[in-house]
Coordinates of C-alpha atoms in Angstrom, one line a residue:
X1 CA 10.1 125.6 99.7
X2 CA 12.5 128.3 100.6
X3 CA 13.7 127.3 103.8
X4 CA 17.3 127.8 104.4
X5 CA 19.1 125.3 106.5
X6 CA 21.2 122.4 106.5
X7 CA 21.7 118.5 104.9
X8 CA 24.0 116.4 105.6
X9 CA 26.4 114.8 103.0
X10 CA 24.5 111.4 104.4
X11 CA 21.2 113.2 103.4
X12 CA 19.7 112.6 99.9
X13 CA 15.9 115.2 99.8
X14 CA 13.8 116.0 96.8
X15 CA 14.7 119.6 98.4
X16 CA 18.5 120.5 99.0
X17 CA 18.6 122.7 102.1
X18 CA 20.9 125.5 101.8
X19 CA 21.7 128.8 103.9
X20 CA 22.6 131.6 101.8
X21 CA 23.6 129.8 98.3
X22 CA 25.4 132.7 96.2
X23 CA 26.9 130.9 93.5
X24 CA 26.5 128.4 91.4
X25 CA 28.0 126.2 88.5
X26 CA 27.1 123.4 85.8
X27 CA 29.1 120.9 84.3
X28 CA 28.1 119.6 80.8
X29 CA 26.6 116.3 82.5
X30 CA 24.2 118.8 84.9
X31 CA 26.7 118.0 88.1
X32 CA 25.9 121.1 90.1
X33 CA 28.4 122.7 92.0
X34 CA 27.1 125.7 95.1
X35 CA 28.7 128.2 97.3
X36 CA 26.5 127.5 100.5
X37 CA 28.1 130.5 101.9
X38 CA 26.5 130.9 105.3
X39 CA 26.8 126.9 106.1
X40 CA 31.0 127.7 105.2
X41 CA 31.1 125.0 102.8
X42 CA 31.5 124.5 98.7
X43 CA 28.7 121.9 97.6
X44 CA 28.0 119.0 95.0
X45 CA 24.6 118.3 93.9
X46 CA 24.2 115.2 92.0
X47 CA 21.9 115.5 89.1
X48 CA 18.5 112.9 88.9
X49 CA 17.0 111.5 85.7
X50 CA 13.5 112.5 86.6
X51 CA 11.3 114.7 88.9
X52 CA 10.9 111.7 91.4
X53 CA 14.6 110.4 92.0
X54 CA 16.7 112.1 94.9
X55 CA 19.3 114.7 94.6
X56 CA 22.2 113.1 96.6
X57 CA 24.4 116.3 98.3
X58 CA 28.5 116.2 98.9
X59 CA 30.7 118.1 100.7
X60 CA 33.5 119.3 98.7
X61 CA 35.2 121.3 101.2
X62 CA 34.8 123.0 104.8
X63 CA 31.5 122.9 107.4
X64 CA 29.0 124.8 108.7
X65 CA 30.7 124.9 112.1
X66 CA 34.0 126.3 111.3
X67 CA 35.2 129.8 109.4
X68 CA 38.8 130.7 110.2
X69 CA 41.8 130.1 108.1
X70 CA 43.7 127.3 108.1
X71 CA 46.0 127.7 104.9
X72 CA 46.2 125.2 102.7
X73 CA 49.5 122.2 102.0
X74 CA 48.0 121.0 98.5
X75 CA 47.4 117.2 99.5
X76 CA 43.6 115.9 99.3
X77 CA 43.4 115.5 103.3
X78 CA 43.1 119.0 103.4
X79 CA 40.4 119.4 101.1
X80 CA 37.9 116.9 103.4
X81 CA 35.5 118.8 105.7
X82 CA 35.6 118.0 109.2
X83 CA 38.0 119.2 112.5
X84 CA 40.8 118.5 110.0
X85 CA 39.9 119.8 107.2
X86 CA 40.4 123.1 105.4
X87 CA 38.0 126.3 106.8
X88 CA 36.6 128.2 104.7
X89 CA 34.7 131.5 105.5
X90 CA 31.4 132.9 103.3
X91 CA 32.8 131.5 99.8
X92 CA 30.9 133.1 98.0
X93 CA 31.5 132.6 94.0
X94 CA 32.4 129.0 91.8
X95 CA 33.1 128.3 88.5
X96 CA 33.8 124.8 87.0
X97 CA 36.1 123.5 84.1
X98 CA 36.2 120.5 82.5
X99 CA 40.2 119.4 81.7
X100 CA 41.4 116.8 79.3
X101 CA 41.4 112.8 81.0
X102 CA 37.7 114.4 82.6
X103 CA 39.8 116.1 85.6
X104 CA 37.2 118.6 86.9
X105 CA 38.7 122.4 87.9
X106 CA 36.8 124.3 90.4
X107 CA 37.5 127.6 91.1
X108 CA 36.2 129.6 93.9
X109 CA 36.1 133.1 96.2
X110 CA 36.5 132.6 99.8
X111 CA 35.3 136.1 100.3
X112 CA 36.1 136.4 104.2
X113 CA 39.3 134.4 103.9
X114 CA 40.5 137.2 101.3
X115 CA 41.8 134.5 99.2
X116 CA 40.9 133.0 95.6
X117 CA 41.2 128.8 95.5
X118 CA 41.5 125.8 93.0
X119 CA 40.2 122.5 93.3
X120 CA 41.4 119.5 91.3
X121 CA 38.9 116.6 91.4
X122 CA 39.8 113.3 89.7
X123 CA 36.9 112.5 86.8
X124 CA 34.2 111.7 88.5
X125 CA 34.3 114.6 90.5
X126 CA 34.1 112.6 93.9
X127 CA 37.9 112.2 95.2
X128 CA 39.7 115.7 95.3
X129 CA 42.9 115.6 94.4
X130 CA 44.5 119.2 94.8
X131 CA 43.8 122.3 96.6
X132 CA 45.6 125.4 96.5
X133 CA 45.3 129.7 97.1
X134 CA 46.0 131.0 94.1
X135 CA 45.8 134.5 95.5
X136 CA 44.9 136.6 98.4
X137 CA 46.4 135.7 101.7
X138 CA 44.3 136.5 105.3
X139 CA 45.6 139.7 106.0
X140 CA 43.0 141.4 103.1
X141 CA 44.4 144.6 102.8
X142 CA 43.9 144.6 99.4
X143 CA 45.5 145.4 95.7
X144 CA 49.1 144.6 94.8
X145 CA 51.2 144.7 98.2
X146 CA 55.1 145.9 98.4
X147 CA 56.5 142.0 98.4
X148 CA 54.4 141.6 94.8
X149 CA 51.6 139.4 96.4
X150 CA 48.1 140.3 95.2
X151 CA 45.8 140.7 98.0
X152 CA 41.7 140.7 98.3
X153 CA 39.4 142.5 100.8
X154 CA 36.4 140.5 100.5
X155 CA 36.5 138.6 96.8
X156 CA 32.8 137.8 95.8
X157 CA 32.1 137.7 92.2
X158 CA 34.4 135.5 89.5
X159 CA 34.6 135.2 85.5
X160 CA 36.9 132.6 83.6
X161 CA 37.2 133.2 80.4
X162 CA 39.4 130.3 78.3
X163 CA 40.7 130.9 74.7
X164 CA 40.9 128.6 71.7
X165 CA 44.7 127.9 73.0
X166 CA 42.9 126.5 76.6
X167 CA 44.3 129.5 78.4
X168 CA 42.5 130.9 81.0
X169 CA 41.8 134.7 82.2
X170 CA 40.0 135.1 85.5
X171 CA 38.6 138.3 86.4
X172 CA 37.9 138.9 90.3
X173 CA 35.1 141.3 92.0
X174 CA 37.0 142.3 95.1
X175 CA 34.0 144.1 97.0
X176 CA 35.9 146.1 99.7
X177 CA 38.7 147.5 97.5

């Protein structure tokens, strides 16, 4: 109906409520994956068979009560929402890949944060098992800085492109820069 808000990951609706969704990604098997960028958190909708079944919503990572940086250590307790686990702050962009043994890659812009992430999920995209800043750090000062670390002022828009060899090229709109 157009209503922004908030479900819980306890909450399954006919209608997911959602504050500010500004990206958005699909796996093969319709697994929907949303930035929910004003509720500070990175999304899983679960697809139904039929116009009358539930969509069930998860938590991926962060909450709608937290944005500031905590960094990220690479183990799955990190990844968990909740007073422990990691903030994020307006992400703004996702993109998905599917990886051989049905690992699941998310990638994704946590535009305030100045930072660009990856998830690992296991295969059936429930338990994460990695998270990590690729690039960008929470100064944001933007372009390639004297010690070689590439930095972001407010990343919002992501591409990946992967070649016949399954390498990837990711191209970043940094907004502020």
């Amino acid at each position: 109906d157009g209503t922004s808000g908030y479900n819980d990951d306890s909450t399954s609706t006919l209608r997911p409520c959602l504050h500010y969704p500004t990206g958005m990604a699909v796996l093969n098997d319709n697994t929907i994956f949303v930035t929910d960028q004003k509720n500070q958190r990175l999304i899983r909708i679960d697809k139904r068979t039929n116009l009358n079944e539930y969509y069930t919503l998860s938590t991926i990572m962060g909450d709608a009560q937290t944005q500031q940086f905590d960094g990220d250590d690479g183990v799955p307790l990190a990844c968990k929402p909740g007073p422990e686990g990691t903030c994020l702050n307006h992400p703004a962009q996702v993109v998905v890949r599917s990886m051989p043994y049905g690992r699941i890659i998310l990638y994704f812009t946590d535009k305030d944060n100045h930072r660009i992430c990856r998830i690992i999920m296991d295969s059936d995209g429930n338990n994460v098992t990695s998270f990590t800043t690729l690039a960008g750090s929470l100064e944001g000062e933007g372009s390639l800085q004297n010690d070689g670390e590439i930095r972001f002022q407010n990343p919002m828009g992501m591409a990946l492109i992967v070649d016949n060899d399954h390498l990837c090229t990711m191209y970043i709109a940094d907004i502020a820069n």
